[in-house]
XYZ file of N, CA and C in Angstrom:
516
model
N -20.737 -7.058 21.600
C -20.623 -6.290 22.799
C -21.164 -4.801 22.275
N -21.818 -4.328 23.069
C -22.619 -2.807 22.730
C -22.344 -1.932 23.816
N -22.027 -0.899 23.347
C -22.246 0.409 24.443
C -21.485 0.023 25.838
N -20.166 -0.218 25.965
C -19.525 -0.491 27.096
C -19.250 0.813 28.043
N -19.623 0.695 29.181
C -19.365 1.624 30.378
C -18.285 1.516 31.170
N -17.754 2.188 31.602
C -16.480 2.256 32.816
C -16.578 3.059 33.686
N -16.334 2.847 35.099
C -16.137 3.602 36.033
C -15.263 3.043 36.879
N -14.711 4.153 38.058
C -14.008 3.781 38.783
C -14.568 4.067 40.515
N -14.169 2.967 41.357
C -14.929 3.085 42.592
C -13.638 2.434 43.542
N -13.979 3.148 44.782
C -12.920 2.637 45.744
C -13.047 1.086 46.075
N -12.216 0.248 46.321
C -12.791 -1.107 46.687
C -13.426 -1.218 48.162
N -14.374 -1.900 48.281
C -15.206 -2.056 49.600
C -14.598 -2.525 50.777
N -13.158 -3.351 50.462
C -12.934 -4.071 51.666
C -11.273 -2.951 51.932
N -10.471 -2.925 50.780
C -9.182 -2.026 50.892
C -9.753 -0.655 50.339
N -9.996 0.392 51.362
C -10.312 1.533 50.925
C -9.555 2.473 50.144
N -8.098 2.035 50.191
C -6.937 2.684 49.413
C -6.746 2.162 48.097
N -7.688 1.141 47.769
C -7.426 0.533 46.202
C -8.701 0.783 45.622
N -8.413 1.070 44.417
C -9.541 1.514 43.318
C -9.817 0.258 42.448
N -10.900 0.179 42.170
C -11.313 -0.808 41.082
C -11.971 -0.093 40.105
N -11.641 -0.718 38.914
C -12.069 -0.064 37.647
C -13.105 -1.253 36.949
N -14.327 -1.046 36.778
C -15.587 -1.660 36.413
C -16.070 -1.295 34.969
N -15.668 -2.380 33.982
C -16.362 -2.112 32.910
C -17.757 -2.771 32.600
N -18.535 -2.320 31.870
C -19.896 -2.974 31.791
C -20.323 -3.230 30.379
N -20.631 -4.256 29.744
C -20.969 -4.567 28.743
C -21.964 -5.579 28.167
N -22.603 -5.516 27.303
C -23.696 -6.638 26.702
C -22.925 -7.699 25.897
N -23.434 -8.951 26.262
C -22.712 -9.916 25.382
C -23.900 -10.403 24.563
N -24.318 -10.186 23.553
C -25.495 -10.966 22.762
C -25.249 -12.365 22.209
N -24.094 -13.048 22.735
C -24.059 -14.146 22.148
C -23.520 -15.321 23.240
N -24.204 -16.352 23.542
C -25.412 -16.919 22.429
C -26.658 -16.430 22.836
N -27.413 -15.995 21.816
C -28.667 -15.266 22.170
C -29.542 -16.145 23.142
N -30.249 -15.489 24.274
C -30.612 -14.124 24.085
C -29.651 -13.341 24.678
N -28.195 -13.459 25.008
C -27.342 -12.818 25.533
C -27.418 -12.379 27.069
N -26.405 -11.815 27.533
C -26.183 -11.344 29.225
C -25.538 -10.084 29.185
N -25.859 -9.592 30.465
C -25.250 -8.302 30.857
C -24.073 -8.633 31.579
N -22.704 -8.228 31.484
C -21.651 -8.475 32.155
C -21.001 -7.171 32.824
N -20.318 -7.442 33.979
C -19.255 -6.332 34.509
C -18.093 -6.999 34.822
N -16.970 -6.427 33.947
C -15.672 -7.029 34.692
C -15.153 -5.833 35.143
N -14.015 -6.436 36.297
C -13.354 -5.601 37.067
C -11.578 -5.843 37.016
N -10.881 -4.539 37.195
C -9.681 -4.603 37.415
C -9.501 -3.936 38.586
N -8.439 -4.777 39.546
C -8.092 -4.165 40.684
C -6.850 -3.368 40.605
N -6.766 -2.026 40.925
C -5.783 -1.206 41.038
C -5.036 -0.991 42.193
N -4.467 -1.693 42.560
C -3.596 -1.731 44.206
C -2.763 -0.916 43.988
N -2.124 -0.156 42.915
C -0.765 0.604 42.722
C -1.593 1.570 41.707
N -1.954 2.903 41.895
C -2.269 4.184 41.081
C -1.516 4.322 39.869
N -1.717 4.265 38.428
C -0.940 4.215 37.612
C -0.421 3.159 36.935
N -0.738 1.920 37.193
C -0.493 0.492 36.768
C -0.776 0.407 35.454
N -0.213 0.079 34.637
C -0.845 -0.083 33.179
C -0.302 -1.463 32.488
N -0.912 -2.263 31.652
C -2.318 -1.961 31.318
C -2.917 -2.680 32.569
N -4.170 -2.328 32.726
C -5.125 -2.815 33.478
C -5.286 -4.231 33.165
N -5.618 -5.140 34.153
C -5.805 -6.500 34.246
C -7.287 -6.815 34.788
N -8.095 -7.010 33.953
C -9.410 -7.230 34.310
C -9.733 -8.688 34.515
N -9.380 -9.031 35.943
C -9.529 -10.555 36.429
C -10.524 -11.007 36.696
N -11.966 -10.192 36.939
C -13.143 -10.461 37.185
C -14.223 -10.192 36.172
N -15.017 -11.318 35.688
C -16.026 -10.944 34.797
C -16.942 -11.910 34.979
N -18.312 -11.011 35.490
C -19.230 -11.841 36.123
C -20.644 -11.400 35.300
N -21.540 -12.143 35.018
C -22.814 -12.113 34.876
C -23.946 -11.297 35.841
N -24.107 -9.986 35.288
C -25.079 -9.442 36.428
C -26.845 -9.695 36.171
N -26.954 -10.239 34.987
C -28.449 -10.487 34.759
C -28.319 -10.790 33.204
N -29.740 -11.488 32.987
C -29.735 -11.726 31.578
C -30.827 -10.831 30.697
N -30.381 -11.218 29.350
C -31.068 -10.077 28.430
C -31.943 -11.143 27.357
N -33.104 -10.652 27.063
C -34.000 -11.388 26.001
C -34.680 -10.682 25.244
N -34.798 -11.302 24.096
C -35.760 -10.551 22.949
C -35.204 -9.380 22.326
N -36.033 -8.466 21.635
C -35.750 -7.408 20.988
C -35.018 -6.157 21.473
N -34.299 -5.318 21.107
C -34.041 -4.209 21.661
C -32.764 -4.262 22.266
N -32.162 -2.841 22.767
C -30.713 -2.844 23.607
C -31.184 -2.828 24.725
N -30.332 -3.508 25.609
C -30.211 -3.542 27.000
C -30.055 -2.351 27.775
N -29.227 -1.473 27.284
C -28.617 -0.168 27.866
C -28.115 -0.428 29.106
N -27.323 -1.358 29.300
C -26.622 -1.418 30.758
C -25.885 -0.381 30.921
N -25.981 0.194 32.292
C -25.358 1.262 32.865
C -24.655 0.857 34.342
N -23.765 1.740 34.610
C -23.301 1.501 36.246
C -23.508 2.483 37.026
N -23.473 2.407 38.177
C -23.516 3.363 39.032
C -22.681 3.042 40.463
N -21.918 4.121 41.102
C -21.169 3.456 42.266
C -21.392 4.340 43.371
N -21.218 3.890 44.360
C -21.542 4.273 45.719
C -19.928 4.383 46.440
N -19.580 5.836 46.458
C -18.217 5.845 46.816
C -17.679 5.773 48.168
N -18.837 5.722 49.134
C -18.546 5.434 50.504
C -18.641 4.074 50.893
N -19.441 3.253 50.406
C -19.289 1.791 50.455
C -18.738 0.748 49.691
N -18.550 1.711 48.687
C -17.708 0.767 47.245
C -18.707 -0.134 46.690
N -19.996 -0.091 47.081
C -20.782 -0.929 46.398
C -21.173 -0.340 44.900
N -21.401 -1.351 43.940
C -21.496 -0.948 42.269
C -22.966 -1.498 42.012
N -23.798 -0.715 41.336
C -24.940 -1.075 40.773
C -24.934 -1.234 39.336
N -25.601 -2.189 38.908
C -25.851 -2.295 37.234
C -27.162 -2.292 36.904
N -27.617 -1.312 35.857
C -28.837 -1.374 35.569
C -29.224 -1.610 34.220
N -30.350 -2.180 33.791
C -30.517 -2.366 32.301
C -32.001 -2.582 32.105
N -32.352 -2.734 30.753
C -33.545 -3.051 30.617
C -34.001 -4.307 29.751
N -35.141 -5.199 30.409
C -35.025 -6.299 29.315
C -36.305 -6.684 29.227
N -36.465 -7.063 27.734
C -37.999 -7.124 27.231
C -38.636 -8.253 27.863
N -39.854 -8.093 28.298
C -40.707 -9.123 28.976
C -41.999 -9.447 28.002
N -42.487 -10.393 28.223
C -43.292 -11.170 27.433
C -44.601 -10.430 27.810
N -45.583 -10.294 26.798
C -45.482 -10.224 25.499
C -44.365 -9.171 24.854
N -43.339 -9.703 24.018
C -42.250 -8.519 23.767
C -42.864 -7.352 22.904
N -43.650 -7.545 22.188
C -44.255 -6.299 21.556
C -45.914 -5.969 21.758
N -45.649 -4.615 21.983
C -47.436 -4.314 22.612
C -47.843 -3.717 21.244
N -49.194 -3.677 21.151
C -50.161 -3.354 20.031
C -49.915 -2.305 19.198
N -49.136 -1.309 19.815
C -48.789 0.117 19.247
C -47.309 -0.232 18.459
N -46.703 -1.312 18.893
C -45.324 -1.715 18.043
C -44.141 -1.284 19.202
N -44.707 -0.748 20.292
C -43.461 -0.427 21.357
C -43.112 -1.771 21.977
N -41.964 -2.039 22.834
C -41.721 -3.192 23.159
C -42.109 -2.867 24.841
N -42.514 -4.016 25.514
C -42.658 -4.081 26.970
C -41.478 -4.288 27.693
N -40.979 -3.429 28.421
C -39.547 -3.727 29.079
C -39.607 -3.814 30.630
N -38.684 -4.526 31.136
C -38.677 -4.818 32.639
C -37.337 -4.072 32.836
N -37.462 -2.995 33.706
C -36.265 -2.482 34.153
C -35.627 -2.719 35.596
N -34.478 -3.269 35.453
C -33.703 -4.260 36.301
C -32.682 -3.596 36.943
N -32.308 -3.985 38.283
C -31.049 -3.704 38.914
C -30.562 -4.507 39.660
N -28.880 -4.530 39.709
C -28.194 -5.659 40.541
C -27.292 -4.890 41.189
N -26.539 -5.413 42.276
C -25.487 -4.849 43.013
C -24.351 -5.849 43.246
N -23.445 -5.391 43.429
C -22.181 -5.936 44.070
C -21.508 -5.320 45.334
N -21.184 -5.852 46.503
C -20.871 -5.210 47.631
C -19.326 -5.917 47.707
N -18.711 -6.541 46.692
C -17.333 -7.239 46.945
C -16.689 -7.003 45.927
N -16.356 -5.929 45.352
C -15.770 -5.742 44.324
C -16.038 -6.436 43.089
N -17.115 -6.830 42.840
C -17.506 -7.380 41.753
C -17.232 -8.895 41.442
N -17.072 -9.489 42.595
C -16.771 -10.698 42.740
C -17.862 -11.758 42.570
N -19.068 -11.166 43.309
C -20.592 -11.638 43.419
C -21.253 -10.529 42.752
N -22.521 -10.718 42.372
C -23.590 -10.007 42.315
C -25.046 -10.417 42.730
N -25.581 -9.543 43.530
C -26.819 -10.125 44.285
C -27.612 -9.128 44.678
N -28.809 -9.134 44.794
C -29.842 -7.802 45.366
C -31.061 -8.588 45.737
N -31.178 -8.669 47.037
C -32.522 -9.066 47.663
C -32.566 -10.507 47.520
N -31.449 -11.267 47.558
C -31.333 -12.720 47.440
C -31.398 -13.182 45.890
N -31.329 -12.514 45.118
C -31.564 -12.777 43.460
C -29.952 -12.440 43.002
N -29.270 -13.480 42.223
C -28.179 -13.503 41.502
C -28.230 -12.589 40.144
N -29.493 -12.653 39.572
C -29.963 -11.891 38.461
C -30.376 -10.845 38.573
N -30.534 -9.894 39.874
C -31.260 -8.694 39.960
C -32.575 -8.807 40.145
N -33.089 -7.906 40.514
C -34.554 -7.582 40.724
C -35.401 -6.386 39.609
N -36.508 -6.811 39.137
C -37.422 -5.681 38.484
C -37.426 -4.732 39.502
N -37.570 -3.490 38.860
C -37.654 -1.929 39.543
C -39.212 -1.759 38.846
N -39.217 -1.850 37.677
C -40.638 -1.200 37.180
C -40.754 -2.159 35.596
N -42.172 -2.000 35.034
C -42.193 -2.320 33.749
C -43.068 -1.482 32.923
N -42.541 -1.044 31.941
C -42.946 0.122 30.998
C -42.874 -0.262 29.503
N -43.291 0.760 28.591
C -43.168 0.686 27.188
C -42.124 1.283 26.942
N -41.426 0.762 25.766
C -40.304 1.583 24.931
C -40.235 1.415 23.588
N -40.053 2.717 22.907
C -39.950 2.373 21.413
C -38.263 2.073 21.130
N -38.039 1.014 20.770
C -36.620 0.874 20.379
C -36.353 1.161 19.021
N -37.193 1.042 17.896
C -37.170 1.483 16.895
C -36.155 0.560 15.889
N -36.242 0.677 14.603
C -35.517 -0.396 13.679
C -35.595 0.468 12.437
N -34.221 -0.034 11.936
C -33.962 0.718 10.791
C -33.632 -0.358 9.582
N -34.437 -0.561 8.693
C -34.235 -1.682 7.745
C -34.334 -3.059 8.668
N -35.114 -3.374 9.435
C -35.268 -4.445 10.130
C -34.446 -4.739 11.231
N -33.386 -3.485 11.551
C -32.281 -3.905 12.414
C -32.482 -3.002 13.594
N -32.324 -3.414 14.864
C -32.318 -2.493 15.894
C -31.575 -1.197 15.866
N -32.325 -0.032 15.888
C -31.480 1.071 15.718
C -30.614 1.408 17.033
N -30.833 0.523 18.043
C -30.261 1.045 19.316
C -30.739 2.361 19.719
N -31.814 2.355 19.983
C -32.668 3.545 20.646
C -32.945 3.301 22.059
N -32.497 2.161 22.416
C -33.020 1.744 23.766
C -32.068 2.148 24.653
N -31.854 1.605 26.064
C -31.021 2.159 26.978
C -31.315 3.708 27.419
N -32.695 3.721 27.715
C -33.287 4.805 28.118
C -33.324 4.839 29.764
N -32.228 4.409 30.263
C -32.053 4.195 31.786
C -30.657 4.522 32.493
N -30.704 5.249 33.647
C -29.606 5.439 34.099
C -29.869 5.494 35.737
N -28.504 5.278 36.333
C -28.733 5.158 37.944
C -27.540 6.024 38.546
N -27.821 6.700 39.734
C -26.836 7.418 40.393
C -27.079 7.308 41.743
N -25.969 7.121 42.679
C -26.041 7.013 44.009
C -25.623 8.257 44.834
N -26.640 8.624 45.873
C -26.403 9.792 46.437
C -25.272 9.331 47.577
N -24.188 10.232 47.544
C -23.079 10.027 48.238
C -22.994 10.070 49.688
N -24.129 10.872 50.188
C -24.546 11.111 51.668
C -25.236 10.099 52.236
N -26.316 9.626 51.518
C -27.027 8.606 51.991
C -26.944 7.167 51.712
N -26.299 7.051 50.590
C -26.278 5.799 49.671
C -27.823 5.341 49.031
N -28.235 6.396 48.857
C -29.767 5.958 48.230
C -29.426 5.613 46.558
N -30.133 4.845 46.202
C -29.980 4.834 44.727
C -31.090 5.359 43.902
N -30.611 6.218 43.058
C -31.703 6.879 42.078
C -31.888 6.332 40.702
N -32.904 5.438 40.343
C -33.042 5.133 38.975
C -33.711 5.891 38.207
N -33.368 6.093 36.950
C -34.396 6.760 36.163
C -34.394 5.917 34.816
N -35.655 5.986 34.135
C -35.925 5.150 32.922
C -37.159 5.928 32.183
N -37.198 5.401 31.024
C -38.204 6.049 29.999
C -39.385 5.060 29.960
N -40.467 5.941 29.599
C -41.744 5.373 29.565
C -42.295 5.891 28.645
N -42.702 5.077 27.267
C -43.375 5.626 26.019
C -44.389 6.135 26.382
N -44.599 7.298 25.766
C -46.194 8.136 26.018
C -47.088 7.459 24.931
N -48.072 6.510 25.373
C -48.993 5.759 24.495
C -49.738 6.771 23.759
N -49.907 8.084 23.856
C -50.591 9.035 23.007
C -50.097 9.598 21.991
N -48.878 9.612 21.859
C -47.929 9.751 20.606
C -47.431 8.660 19.626
N -47.357 9.101 18.274
C -47.010 8.020 17.561
C -45.304 7.981 17.728
N -44.934 6.589 17.234
C -43.479 6.546 17.424
C -42.891 7.394 16.120
N -41.683 7.994 16.455
C -40.977 8.580 15.648
C -40.429 7.850 14.316
N -40.539 8.444 12.997
C -39.955 7.641 11.965
C -38.427 7.516 12.192
N -37.796 6.437 11.723
C -36.421 6.363 11.779
C -35.588 7.033 10.787
């Protein structure tokens, strides 16, 4: 598991209940998958948290770090997961990795994940990214993505990296 993320959001059905969302990458079995676990907190201050839901939000394949991130909509209770997934061909001639930037959503407290009819999320864009390596191992330089939800409109903003092909990769 790598770079876990945790956020709190109101439950989409029971507005007085909070849910705690934990996102993590599970690399096994290869090629791995992006997961979100959910603990329902009906009584604030109840410890320990009991994560009763754990669902795959999308796949991960190939080299690099998925950079799984979460964003919450405090008005609707929706939760968004964003990540990058290498796409074929994985490596570009300049050594960078061709990435598919993806997004998925849950509107029922993490029980199901679907966006535009896809349970594995949808592609937002394809760009190149320098993941880098140190002694042949992923340096975890990926994850150059993040999302936020405008609490007034519910609009989702998704930012991601795009390698400048005019510059050389930085040494590790």
